[in-house]
PDB file of C-alpha atoms in Angstrom:
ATOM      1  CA  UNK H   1     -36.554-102.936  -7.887  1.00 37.00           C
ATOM      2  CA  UNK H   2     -35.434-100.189  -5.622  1.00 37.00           C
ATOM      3  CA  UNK H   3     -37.734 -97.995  -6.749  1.00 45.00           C
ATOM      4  CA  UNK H   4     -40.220-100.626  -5.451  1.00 43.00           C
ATOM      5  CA  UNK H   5     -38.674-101.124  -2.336  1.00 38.00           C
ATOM      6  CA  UNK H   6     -38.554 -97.279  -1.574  1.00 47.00           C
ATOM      7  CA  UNK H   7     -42.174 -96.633  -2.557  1.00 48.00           C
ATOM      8  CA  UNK H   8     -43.405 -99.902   0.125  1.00 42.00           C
ATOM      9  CA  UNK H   9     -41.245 -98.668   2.583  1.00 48.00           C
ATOM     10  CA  UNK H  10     -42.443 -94.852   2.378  1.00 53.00           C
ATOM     11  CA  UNK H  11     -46.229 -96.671   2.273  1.00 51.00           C
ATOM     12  CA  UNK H  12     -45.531 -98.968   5.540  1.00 44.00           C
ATOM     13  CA  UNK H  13     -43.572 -95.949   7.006  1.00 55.00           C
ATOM     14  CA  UNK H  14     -46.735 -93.416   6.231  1.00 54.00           C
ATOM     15  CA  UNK H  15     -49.401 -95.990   7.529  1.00 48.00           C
ATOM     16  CA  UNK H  16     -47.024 -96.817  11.003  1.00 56.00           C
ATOM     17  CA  UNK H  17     -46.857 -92.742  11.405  1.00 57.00           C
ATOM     18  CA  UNK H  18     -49.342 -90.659  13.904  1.00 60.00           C
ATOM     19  CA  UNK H  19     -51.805 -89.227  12.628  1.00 65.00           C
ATOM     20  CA  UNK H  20     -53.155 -86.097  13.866  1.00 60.00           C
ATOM     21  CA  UNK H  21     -55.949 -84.282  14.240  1.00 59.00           C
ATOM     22  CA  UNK H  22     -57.642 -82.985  11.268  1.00 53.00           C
ATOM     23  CA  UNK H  23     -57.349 -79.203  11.058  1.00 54.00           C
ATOM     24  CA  UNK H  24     -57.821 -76.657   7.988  1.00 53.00           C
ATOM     25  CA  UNK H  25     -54.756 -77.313   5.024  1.00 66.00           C
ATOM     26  CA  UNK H  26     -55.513 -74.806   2.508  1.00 81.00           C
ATOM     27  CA  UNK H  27     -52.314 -73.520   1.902  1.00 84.00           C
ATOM     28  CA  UNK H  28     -52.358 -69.723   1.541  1.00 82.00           C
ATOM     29  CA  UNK H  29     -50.976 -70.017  -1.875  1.00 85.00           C
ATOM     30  CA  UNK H  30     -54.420 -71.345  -2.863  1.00 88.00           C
ATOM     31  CA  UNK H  31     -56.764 -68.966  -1.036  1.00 88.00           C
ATOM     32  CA  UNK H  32     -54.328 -66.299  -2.071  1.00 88.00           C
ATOM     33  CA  UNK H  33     -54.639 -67.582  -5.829  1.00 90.00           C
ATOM     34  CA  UNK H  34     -58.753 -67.489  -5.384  1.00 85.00           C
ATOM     35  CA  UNK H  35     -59.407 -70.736  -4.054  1.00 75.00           C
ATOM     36  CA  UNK H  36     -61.427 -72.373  -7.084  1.00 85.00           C
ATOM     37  CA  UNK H  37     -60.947 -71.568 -10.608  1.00 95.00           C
ATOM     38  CA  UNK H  38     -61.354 -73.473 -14.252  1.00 96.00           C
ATOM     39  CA  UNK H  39     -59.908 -73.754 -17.742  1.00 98.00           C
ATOM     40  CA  UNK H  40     -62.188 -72.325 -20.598  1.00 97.00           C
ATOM     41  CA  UNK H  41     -61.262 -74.980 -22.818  1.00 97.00           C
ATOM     42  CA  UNK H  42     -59.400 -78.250 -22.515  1.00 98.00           C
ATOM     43  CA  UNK H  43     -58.327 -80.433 -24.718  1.00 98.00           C
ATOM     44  CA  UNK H  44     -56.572 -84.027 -23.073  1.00 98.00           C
ATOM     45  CA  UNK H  45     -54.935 -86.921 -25.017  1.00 98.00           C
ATOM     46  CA  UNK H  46     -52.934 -90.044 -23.811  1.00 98.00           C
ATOM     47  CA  UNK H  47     -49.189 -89.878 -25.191  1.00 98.00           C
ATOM     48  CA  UNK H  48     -47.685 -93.491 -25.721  1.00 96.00           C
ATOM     49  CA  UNK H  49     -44.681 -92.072 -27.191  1.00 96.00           C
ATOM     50  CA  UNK H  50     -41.081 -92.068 -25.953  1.00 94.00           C
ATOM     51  CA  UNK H  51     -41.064 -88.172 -26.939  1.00 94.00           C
ATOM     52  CA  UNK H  52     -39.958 -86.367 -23.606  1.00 94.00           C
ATOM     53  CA  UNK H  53     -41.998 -84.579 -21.392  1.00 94.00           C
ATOM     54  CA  UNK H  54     -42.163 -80.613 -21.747  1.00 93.00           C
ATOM     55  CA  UNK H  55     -44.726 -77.463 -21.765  1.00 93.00           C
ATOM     56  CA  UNK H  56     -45.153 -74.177 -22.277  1.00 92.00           C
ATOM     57  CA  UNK H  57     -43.927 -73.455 -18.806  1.00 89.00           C
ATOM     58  CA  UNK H  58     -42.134 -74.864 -15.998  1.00 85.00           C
ATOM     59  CA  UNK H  59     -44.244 -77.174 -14.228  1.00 89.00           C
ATOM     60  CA  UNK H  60     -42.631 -77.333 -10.746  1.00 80.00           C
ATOM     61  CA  UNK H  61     -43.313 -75.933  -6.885  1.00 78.00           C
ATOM     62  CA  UNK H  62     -40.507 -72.669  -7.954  1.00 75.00           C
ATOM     63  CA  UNK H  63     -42.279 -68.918  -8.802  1.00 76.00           C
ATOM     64  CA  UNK H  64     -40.413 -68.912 -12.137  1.00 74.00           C
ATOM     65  CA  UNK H  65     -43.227 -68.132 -14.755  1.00 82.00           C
ATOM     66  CA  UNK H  66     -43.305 -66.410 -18.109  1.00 81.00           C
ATOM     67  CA  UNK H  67     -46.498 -65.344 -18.776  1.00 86.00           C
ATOM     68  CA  UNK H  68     -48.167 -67.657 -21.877  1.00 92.00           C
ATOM     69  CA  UNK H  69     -51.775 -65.448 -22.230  1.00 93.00           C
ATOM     70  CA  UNK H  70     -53.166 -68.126 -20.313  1.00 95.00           C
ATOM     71  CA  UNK H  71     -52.395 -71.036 -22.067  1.00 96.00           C
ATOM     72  CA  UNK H  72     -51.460 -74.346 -20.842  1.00 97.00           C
ATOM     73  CA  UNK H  73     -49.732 -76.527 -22.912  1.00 97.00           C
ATOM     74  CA  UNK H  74     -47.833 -79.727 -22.351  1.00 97.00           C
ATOM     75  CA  UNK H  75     -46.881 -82.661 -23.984  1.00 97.00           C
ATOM     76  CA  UNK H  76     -46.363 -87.001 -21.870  1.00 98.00           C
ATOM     77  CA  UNK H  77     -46.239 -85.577 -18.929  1.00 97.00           C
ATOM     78  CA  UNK H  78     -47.512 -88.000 -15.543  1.00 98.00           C
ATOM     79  CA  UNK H  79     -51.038 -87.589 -14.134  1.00 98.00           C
ATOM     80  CA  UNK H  80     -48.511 -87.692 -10.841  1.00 97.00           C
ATOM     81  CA  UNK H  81     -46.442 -84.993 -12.219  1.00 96.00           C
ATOM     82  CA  UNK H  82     -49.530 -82.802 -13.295  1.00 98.00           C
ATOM     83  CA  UNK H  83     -51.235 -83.482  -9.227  1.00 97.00           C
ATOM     84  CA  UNK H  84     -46.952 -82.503  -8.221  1.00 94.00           C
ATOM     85  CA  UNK H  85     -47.833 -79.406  -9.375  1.00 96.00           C
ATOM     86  CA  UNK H  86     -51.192 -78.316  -9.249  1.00 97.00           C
ATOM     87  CA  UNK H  87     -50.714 -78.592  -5.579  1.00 94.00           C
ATOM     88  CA  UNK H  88     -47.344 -77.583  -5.356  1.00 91.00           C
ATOM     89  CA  UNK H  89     -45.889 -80.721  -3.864  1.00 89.00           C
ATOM     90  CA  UNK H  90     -42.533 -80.963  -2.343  1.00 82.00           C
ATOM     91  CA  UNK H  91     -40.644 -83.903  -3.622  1.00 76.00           C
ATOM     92  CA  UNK H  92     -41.213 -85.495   0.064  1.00 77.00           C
ATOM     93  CA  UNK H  93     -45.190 -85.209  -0.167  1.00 84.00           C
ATOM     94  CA  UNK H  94     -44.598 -86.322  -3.972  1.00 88.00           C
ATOM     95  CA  UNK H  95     -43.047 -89.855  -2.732  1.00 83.00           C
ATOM     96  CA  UNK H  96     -45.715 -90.178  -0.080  1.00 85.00           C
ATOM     97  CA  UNK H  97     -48.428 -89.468  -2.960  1.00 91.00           C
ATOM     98  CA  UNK H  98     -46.758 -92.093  -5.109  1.00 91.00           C
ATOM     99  CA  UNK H  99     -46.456 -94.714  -2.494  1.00 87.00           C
ATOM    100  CA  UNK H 100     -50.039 -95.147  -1.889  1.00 87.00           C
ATOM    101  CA  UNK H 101     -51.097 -94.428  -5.690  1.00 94.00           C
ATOM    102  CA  UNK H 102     -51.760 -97.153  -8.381  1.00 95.00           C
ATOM    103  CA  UNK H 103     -48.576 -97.565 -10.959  1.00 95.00           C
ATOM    104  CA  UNK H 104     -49.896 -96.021 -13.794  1.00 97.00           C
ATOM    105  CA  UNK H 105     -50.456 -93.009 -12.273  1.00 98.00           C
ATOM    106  CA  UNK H 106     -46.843 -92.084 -12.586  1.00 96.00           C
ATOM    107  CA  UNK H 107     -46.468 -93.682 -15.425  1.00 96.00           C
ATOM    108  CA  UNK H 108     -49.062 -93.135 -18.328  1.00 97.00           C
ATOM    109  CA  UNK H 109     -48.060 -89.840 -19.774  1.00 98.00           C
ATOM    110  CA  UNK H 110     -50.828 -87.376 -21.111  1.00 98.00           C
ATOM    111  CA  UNK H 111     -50.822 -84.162 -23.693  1.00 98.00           C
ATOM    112  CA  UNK H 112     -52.854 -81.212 -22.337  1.00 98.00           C
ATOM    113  CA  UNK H 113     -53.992 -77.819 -24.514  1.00 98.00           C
ATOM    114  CA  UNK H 114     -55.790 -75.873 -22.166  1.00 98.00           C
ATOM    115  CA  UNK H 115     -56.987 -71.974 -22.497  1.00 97.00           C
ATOM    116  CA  UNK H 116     -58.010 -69.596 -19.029  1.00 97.00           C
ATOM    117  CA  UNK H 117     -60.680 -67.388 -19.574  1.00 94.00           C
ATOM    118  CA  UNK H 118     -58.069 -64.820 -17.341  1.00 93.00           C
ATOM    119  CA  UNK H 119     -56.051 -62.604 -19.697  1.00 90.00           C
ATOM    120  CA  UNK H 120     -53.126 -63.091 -17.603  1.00 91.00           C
ATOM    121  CA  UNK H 121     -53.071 -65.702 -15.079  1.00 95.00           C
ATOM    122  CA  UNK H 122     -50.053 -66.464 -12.287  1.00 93.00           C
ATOM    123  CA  UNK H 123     -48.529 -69.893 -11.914  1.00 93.00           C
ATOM    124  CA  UNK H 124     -50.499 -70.328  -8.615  1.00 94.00           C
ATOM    125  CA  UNK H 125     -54.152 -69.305 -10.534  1.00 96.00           C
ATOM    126  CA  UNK H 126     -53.127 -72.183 -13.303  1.00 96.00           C
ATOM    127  CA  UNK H 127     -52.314 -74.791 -10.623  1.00 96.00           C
ATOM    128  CA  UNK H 128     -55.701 -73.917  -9.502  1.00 97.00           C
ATOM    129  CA  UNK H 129     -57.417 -74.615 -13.044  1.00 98.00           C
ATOM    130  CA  UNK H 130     -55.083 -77.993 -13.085  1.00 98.00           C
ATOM    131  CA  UNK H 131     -56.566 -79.076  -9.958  1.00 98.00           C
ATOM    132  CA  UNK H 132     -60.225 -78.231 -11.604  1.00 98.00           C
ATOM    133  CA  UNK H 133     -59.127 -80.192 -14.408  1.00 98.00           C
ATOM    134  CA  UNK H 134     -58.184 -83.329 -13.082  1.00 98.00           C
ATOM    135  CA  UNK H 135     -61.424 -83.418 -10.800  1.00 98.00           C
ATOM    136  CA  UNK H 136     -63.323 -82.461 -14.068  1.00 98.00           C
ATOM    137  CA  UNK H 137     -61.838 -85.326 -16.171  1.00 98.00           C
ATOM    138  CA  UNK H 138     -60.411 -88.135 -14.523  1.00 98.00           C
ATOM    139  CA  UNK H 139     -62.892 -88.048 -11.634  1.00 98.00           C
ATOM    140  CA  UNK H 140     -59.707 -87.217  -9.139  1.00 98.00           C
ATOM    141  CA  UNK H 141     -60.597 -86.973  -5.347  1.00 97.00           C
ATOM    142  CA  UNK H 142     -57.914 -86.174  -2.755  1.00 95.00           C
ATOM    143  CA  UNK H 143     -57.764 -85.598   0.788  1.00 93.00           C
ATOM    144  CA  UNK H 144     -54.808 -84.446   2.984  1.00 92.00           C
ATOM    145  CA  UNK H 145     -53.832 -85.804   6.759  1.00 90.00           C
ATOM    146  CA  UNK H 146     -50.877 -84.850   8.627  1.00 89.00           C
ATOM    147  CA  UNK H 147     -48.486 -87.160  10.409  1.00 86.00           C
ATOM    148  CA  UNK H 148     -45.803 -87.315  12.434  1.00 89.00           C
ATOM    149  CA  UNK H 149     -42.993 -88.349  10.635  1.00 86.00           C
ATOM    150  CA  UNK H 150     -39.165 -88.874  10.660  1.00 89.00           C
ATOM    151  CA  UNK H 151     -38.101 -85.196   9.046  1.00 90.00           C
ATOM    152  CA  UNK H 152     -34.637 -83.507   8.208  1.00 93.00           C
ATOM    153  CA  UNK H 153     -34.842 -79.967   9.476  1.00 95.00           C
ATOM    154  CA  UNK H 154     -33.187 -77.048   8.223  1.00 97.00           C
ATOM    155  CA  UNK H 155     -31.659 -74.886  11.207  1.00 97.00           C
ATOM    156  CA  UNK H 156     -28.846 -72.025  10.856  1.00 98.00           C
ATOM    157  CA  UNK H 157     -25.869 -73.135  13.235  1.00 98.00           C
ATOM    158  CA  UNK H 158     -25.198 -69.786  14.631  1.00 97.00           C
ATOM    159  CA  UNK H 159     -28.909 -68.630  15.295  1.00 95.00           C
ATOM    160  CA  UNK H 160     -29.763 -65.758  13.336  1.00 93.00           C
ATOM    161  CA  UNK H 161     -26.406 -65.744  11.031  1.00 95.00           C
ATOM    162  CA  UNK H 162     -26.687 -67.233   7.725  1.00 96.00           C
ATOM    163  CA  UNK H 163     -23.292 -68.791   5.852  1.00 97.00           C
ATOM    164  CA  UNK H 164     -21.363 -66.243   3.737  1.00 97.00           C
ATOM    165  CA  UNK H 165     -23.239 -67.881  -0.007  1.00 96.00           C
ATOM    166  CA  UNK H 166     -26.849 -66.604   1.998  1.00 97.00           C
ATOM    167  CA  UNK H 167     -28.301 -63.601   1.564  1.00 94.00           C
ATOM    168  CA  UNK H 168     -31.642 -61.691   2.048  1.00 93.00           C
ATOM    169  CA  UNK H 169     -32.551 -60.654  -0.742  1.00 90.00           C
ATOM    170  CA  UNK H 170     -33.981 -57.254  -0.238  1.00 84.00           C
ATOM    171  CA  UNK H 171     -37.103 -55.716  -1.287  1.00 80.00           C
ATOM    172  CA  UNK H 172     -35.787 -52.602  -2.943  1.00 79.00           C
ATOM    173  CA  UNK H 173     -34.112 -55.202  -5.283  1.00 78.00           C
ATOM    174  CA  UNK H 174     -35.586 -54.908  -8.763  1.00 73.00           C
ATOM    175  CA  UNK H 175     -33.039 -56.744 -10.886  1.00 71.00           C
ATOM    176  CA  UNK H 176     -34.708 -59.918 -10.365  1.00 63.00           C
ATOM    177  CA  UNK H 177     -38.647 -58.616 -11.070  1.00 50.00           C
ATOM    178  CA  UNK H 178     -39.346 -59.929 -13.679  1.00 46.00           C
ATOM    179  CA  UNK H 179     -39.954 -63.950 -15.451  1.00 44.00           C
ATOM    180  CA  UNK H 180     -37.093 -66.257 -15.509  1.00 41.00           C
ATOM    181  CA  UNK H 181     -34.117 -65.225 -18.086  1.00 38.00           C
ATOM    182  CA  UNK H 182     -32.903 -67.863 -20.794  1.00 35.00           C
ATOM    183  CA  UNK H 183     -30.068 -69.626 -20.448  1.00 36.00           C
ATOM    184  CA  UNK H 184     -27.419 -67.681 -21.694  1.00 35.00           C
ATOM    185  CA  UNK H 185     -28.679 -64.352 -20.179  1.00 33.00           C
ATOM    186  CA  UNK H 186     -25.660 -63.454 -18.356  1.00 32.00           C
ATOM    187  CA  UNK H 187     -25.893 -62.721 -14.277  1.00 32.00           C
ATOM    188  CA  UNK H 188     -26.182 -59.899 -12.507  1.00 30.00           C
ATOM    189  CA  UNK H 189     -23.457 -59.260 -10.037  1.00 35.00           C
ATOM    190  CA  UNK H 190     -22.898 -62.346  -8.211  1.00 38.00           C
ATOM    191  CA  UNK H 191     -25.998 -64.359  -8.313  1.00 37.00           C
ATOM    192  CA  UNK H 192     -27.560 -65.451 -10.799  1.00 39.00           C
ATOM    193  CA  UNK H 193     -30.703 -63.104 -12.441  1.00 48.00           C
ATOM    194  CA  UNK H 194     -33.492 -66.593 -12.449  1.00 56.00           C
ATOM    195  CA  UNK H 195     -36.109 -65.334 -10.047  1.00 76.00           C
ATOM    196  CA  UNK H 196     -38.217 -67.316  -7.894  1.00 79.00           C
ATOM    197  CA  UNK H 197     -36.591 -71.132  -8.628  1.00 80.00           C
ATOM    198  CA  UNK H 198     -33.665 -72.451  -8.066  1.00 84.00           C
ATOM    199  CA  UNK H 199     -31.149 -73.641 -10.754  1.00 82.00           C
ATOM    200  CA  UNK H 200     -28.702 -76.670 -10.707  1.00 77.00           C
ATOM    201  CA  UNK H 201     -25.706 -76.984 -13.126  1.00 73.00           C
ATOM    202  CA  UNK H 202     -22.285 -78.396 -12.918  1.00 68.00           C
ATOM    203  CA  UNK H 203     -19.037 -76.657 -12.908  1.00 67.00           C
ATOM    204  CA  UNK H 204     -16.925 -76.649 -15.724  1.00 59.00           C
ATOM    205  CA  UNK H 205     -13.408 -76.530 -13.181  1.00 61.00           C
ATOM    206  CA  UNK H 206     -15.261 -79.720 -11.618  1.00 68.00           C
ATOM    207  CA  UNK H 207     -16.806 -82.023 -13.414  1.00 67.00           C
ATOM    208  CA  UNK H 208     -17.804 -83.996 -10.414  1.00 76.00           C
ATOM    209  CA  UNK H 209     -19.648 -81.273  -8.323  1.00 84.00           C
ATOM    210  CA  UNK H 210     -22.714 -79.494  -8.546  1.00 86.00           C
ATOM    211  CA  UNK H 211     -23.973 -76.194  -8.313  1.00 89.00           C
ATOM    212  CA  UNK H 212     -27.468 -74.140  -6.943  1.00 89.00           C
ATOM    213  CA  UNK H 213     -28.190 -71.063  -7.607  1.00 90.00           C
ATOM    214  CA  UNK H 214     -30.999 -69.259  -7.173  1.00 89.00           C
ATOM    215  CA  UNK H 215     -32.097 -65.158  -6.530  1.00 89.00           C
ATOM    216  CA  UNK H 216     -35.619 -64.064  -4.489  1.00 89.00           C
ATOM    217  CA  UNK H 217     -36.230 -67.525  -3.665  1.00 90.00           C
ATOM    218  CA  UNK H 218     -37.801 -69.156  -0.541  1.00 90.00           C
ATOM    219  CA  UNK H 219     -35.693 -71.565   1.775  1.00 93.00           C
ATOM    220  CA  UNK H 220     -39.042 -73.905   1.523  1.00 89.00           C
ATOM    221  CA  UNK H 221     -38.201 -74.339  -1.958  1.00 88.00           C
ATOM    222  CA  UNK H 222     -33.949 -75.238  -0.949  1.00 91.00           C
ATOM    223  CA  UNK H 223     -35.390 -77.922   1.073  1.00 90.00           C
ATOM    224  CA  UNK H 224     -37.680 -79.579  -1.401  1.00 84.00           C
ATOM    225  CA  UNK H 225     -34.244 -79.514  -3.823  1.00 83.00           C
ATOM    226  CA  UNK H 226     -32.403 -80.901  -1.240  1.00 87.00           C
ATOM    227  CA  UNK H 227     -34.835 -83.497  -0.540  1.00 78.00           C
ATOM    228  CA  UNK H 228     -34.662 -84.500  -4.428  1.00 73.00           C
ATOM    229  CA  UNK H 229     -31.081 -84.642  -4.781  1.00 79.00           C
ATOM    230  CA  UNK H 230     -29.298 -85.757  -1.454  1.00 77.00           C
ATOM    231  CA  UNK H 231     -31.239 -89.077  -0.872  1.00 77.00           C
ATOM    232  CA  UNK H 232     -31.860 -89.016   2.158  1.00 82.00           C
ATOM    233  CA  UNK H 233     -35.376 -90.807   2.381  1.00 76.00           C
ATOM    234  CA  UNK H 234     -37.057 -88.210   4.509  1.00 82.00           C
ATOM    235  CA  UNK H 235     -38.407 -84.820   4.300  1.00 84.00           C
ATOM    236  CA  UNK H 236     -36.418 -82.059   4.826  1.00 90.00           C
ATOM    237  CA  UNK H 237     -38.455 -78.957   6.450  1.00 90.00           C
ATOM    238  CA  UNK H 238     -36.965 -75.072   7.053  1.00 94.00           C
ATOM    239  CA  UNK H 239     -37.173 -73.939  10.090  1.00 95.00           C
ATOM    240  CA  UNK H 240     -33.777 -71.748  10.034  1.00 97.00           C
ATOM    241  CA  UNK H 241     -36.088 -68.980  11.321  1.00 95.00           C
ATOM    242  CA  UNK H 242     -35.338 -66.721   8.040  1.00 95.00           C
ATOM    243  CA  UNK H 243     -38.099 -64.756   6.490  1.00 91.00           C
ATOM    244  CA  UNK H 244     -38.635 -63.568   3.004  1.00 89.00           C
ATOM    245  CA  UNK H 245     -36.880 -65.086  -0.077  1.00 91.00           C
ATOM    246  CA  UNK H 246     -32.992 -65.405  -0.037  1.00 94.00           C
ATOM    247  CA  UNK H 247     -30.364 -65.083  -2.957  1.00 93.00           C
ATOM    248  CA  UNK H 248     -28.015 -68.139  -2.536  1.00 94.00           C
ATOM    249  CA  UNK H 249     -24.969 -70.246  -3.906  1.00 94.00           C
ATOM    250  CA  UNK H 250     -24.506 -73.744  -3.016  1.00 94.00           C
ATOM    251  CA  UNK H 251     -21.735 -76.074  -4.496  1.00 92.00           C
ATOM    252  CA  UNK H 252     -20.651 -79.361  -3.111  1.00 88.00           C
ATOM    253  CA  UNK H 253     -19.220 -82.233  -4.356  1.00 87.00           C
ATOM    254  CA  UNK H 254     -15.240 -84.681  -3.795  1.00 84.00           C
ATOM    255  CA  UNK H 255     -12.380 -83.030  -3.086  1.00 78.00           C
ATOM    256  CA  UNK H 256     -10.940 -84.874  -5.905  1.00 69.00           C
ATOM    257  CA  UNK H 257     -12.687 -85.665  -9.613  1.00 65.00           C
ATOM    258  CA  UNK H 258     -11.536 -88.673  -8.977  1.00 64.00           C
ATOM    259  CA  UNK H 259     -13.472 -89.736  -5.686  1.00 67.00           C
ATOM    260  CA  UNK H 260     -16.697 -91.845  -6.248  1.00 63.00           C
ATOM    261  CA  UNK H 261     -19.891 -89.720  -5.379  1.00 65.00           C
ATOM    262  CA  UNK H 262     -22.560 -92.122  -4.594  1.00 67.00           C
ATOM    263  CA  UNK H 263     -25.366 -91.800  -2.431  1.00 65.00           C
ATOM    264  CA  UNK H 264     -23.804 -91.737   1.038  1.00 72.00           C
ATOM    265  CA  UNK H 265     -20.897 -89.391  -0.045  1.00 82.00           C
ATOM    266  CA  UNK H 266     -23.112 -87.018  -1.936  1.00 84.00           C
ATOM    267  CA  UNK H 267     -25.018 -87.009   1.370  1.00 88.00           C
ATOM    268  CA  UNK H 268     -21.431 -85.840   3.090  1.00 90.00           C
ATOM    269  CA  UNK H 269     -20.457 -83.522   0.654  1.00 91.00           C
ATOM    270  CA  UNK H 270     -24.072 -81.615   0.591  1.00 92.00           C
ATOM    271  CA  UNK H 271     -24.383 -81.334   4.269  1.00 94.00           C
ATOM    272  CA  UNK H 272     -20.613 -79.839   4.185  1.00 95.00           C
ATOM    273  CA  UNK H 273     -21.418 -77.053   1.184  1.00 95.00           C
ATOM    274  CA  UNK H 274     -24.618 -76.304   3.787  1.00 97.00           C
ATOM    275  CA  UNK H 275     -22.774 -76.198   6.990  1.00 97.00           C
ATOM    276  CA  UNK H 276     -19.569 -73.973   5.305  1.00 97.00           C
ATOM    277  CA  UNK H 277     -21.377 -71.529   2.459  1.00 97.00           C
ATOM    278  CA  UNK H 278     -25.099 -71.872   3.991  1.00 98.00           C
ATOM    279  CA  UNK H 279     -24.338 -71.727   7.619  1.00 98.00           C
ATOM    280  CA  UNK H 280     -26.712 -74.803   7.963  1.00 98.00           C
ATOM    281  CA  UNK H 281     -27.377 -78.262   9.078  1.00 98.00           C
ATOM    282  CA  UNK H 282     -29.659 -80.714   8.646  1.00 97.00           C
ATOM    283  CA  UNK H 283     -31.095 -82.174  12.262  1.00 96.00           C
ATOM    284  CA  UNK H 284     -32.778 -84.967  12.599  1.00 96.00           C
ATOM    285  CA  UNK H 285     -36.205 -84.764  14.162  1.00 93.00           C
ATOM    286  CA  UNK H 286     -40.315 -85.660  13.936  1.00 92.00           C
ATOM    287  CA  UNK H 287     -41.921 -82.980  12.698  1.00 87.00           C
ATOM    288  CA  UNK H 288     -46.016 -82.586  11.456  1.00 87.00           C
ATOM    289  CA  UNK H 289     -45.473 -83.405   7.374  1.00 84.00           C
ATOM    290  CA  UNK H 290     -48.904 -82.733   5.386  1.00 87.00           C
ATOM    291  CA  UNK H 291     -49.639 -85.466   2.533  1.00 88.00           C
ATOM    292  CA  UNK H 292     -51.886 -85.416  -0.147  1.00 93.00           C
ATOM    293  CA  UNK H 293     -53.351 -88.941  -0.726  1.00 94.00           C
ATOM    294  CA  UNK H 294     -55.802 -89.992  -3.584  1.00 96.00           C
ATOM    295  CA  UNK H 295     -59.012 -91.144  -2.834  1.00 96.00           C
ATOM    296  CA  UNK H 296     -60.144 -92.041  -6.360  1.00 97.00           C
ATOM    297  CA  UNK H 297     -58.797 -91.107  -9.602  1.00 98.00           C
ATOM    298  CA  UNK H 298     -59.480 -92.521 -13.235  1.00 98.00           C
ATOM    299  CA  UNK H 299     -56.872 -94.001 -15.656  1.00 97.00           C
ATOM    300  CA  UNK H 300     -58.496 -92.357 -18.574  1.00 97.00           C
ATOM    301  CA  UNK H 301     -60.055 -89.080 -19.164  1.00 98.00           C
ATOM    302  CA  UNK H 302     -63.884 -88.210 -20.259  1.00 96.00           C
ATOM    303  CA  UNK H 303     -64.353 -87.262 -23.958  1.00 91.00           C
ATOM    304  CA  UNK H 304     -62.823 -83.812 -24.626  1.00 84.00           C
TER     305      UNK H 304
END
């Protein structure tokens, strides 16, 4: 029900917003990428099974990719999650997407074997042939506008002085070159060797609080996290003014295990960890927010 509630209000809060002029979105991901490019082969099914969703990769906005030989392989995952990230949607634009889509597209999970006719494709270059895909197959259409709209931004408190958990992480770096580690690879000197996405885990000494890390990563991508995790019904934007990627720690969470987090705490106790190990804070503000919107899109795809 609140899911429902949250989805009309985001619809009724996207339709009430100003809309501005039309101007070019191509992100330069994309052009950088190559603008238009296609799968081989493709194989689609529809999954009907509880079995979880997974792939051969990590199918979020993050850089993390190990290289598959230009396979794409994934198994119940959301025509909304596969559109999440073949345009590399924050989790803001995501909940705008899903407000004014029909039900099933976040719902109906699908199975996907695909093959690029690229020896070695980046992350970017596959959302690219996902994009071709879902145009190719389930007839998808989109369009973007931007709007004016209620925003969270991301500003350093002392201009030009990040929190003591914020680095820059610095070109001559080559520790972190390289695809994400697994798991248990240990970390290299105090943050955490997983380049290009961010990681969240608890904390053994606190069962209650969280913890982000992340090494060469962009503050764009801290914001769409944020966004995720903290509630707060808005988008959350960077504009602290920092270039480049950033190595970072963030942990928040009661000063007790035995203080309730729900969502209006968690709020508190994330914009504290920003403000004291980030040297940020969240302002409140209308800022330009780009949203992808569906035009048309098919429940089921064309014969493979």
């Amino acid at each position: 029900m609140l899911a429902s509630v949250q989805r009309t209000a985001l619809a009724l809060l996207l339709l009430g917003a100003c809309r501005l002029p039309a101007q070019s979105t191509t992100p330069d991901w994309q052009t950088a990428a190559g603008t238009h490019l296609s799968f081989e082969v493709a194989t689609i099914k529809p999954n009907t099974s509880d079995e979880p969703a997974h792939g051969n990769f990590t199918l979020g906005p993050g850089d993390a990719y190990t290289n598959t030989g230009g396979r794409f392989l994934t198994k119940n995952i959301s025509l909304l999650d596969y559109i999440r990230f073949a345009w590399k949607l924050t989790d803001g634009q995501v909940a705008l997407l899903e407000a004014s889509a029909p039900k099933w597209v976040s719902t109906a999970g699908f199975d996907i074997e695909a093959k690029s006719d690229l020896p070695n494709p980046t992350k970017d270059q596959m959302r690219l042939m996902v994009q071709s895909l879902l145009a190719d197959r389930f007839a998808l259409h989109t369009h973007t506008e931007t709007h004016e709209l209620p925003a969270l931004a991301m500003v350093l408190i002392t201009p030009g002085k990040p929190g003591p958990e914020l680095h820059p992480h610095s070109p001559t770096d080559n520790t972190c070159s390289g695809a994400a580690p697994s798991p248990n690879q240990p970390s290299i000197a105090s943050t955490p060797n997983f380049c290009g996405s961010l990681r969240s885990n608890g904390v053994a000494s606190s069962p209650s609080h969280v913890r982000i890390t992340g090494q060469k990563v962009p503050l764009t991508l801290l914001a769409a996290q944020l966004g995720q995790m903290g509630g707060f019904g808005r988008p959350i934007l960077d504009q602290t003014g920092l270039t480049g990627t950033v190595d970072l720690t963030l942990e928040w969470g009661p000063d007790s295990d035995t203080e309730p987090m729900d969502s209006n705490s968690r709020q508190t106790y994330m914009q504290r960890a920003l403000r004291d190990q980030l040297g940020i804070k969240l302002d409140p503000r209308t800022a330009p927010v780009t949203v992808l919107l569906i035009d048309h899109i098919n429940p089921q795809p064309s014969a493979n």
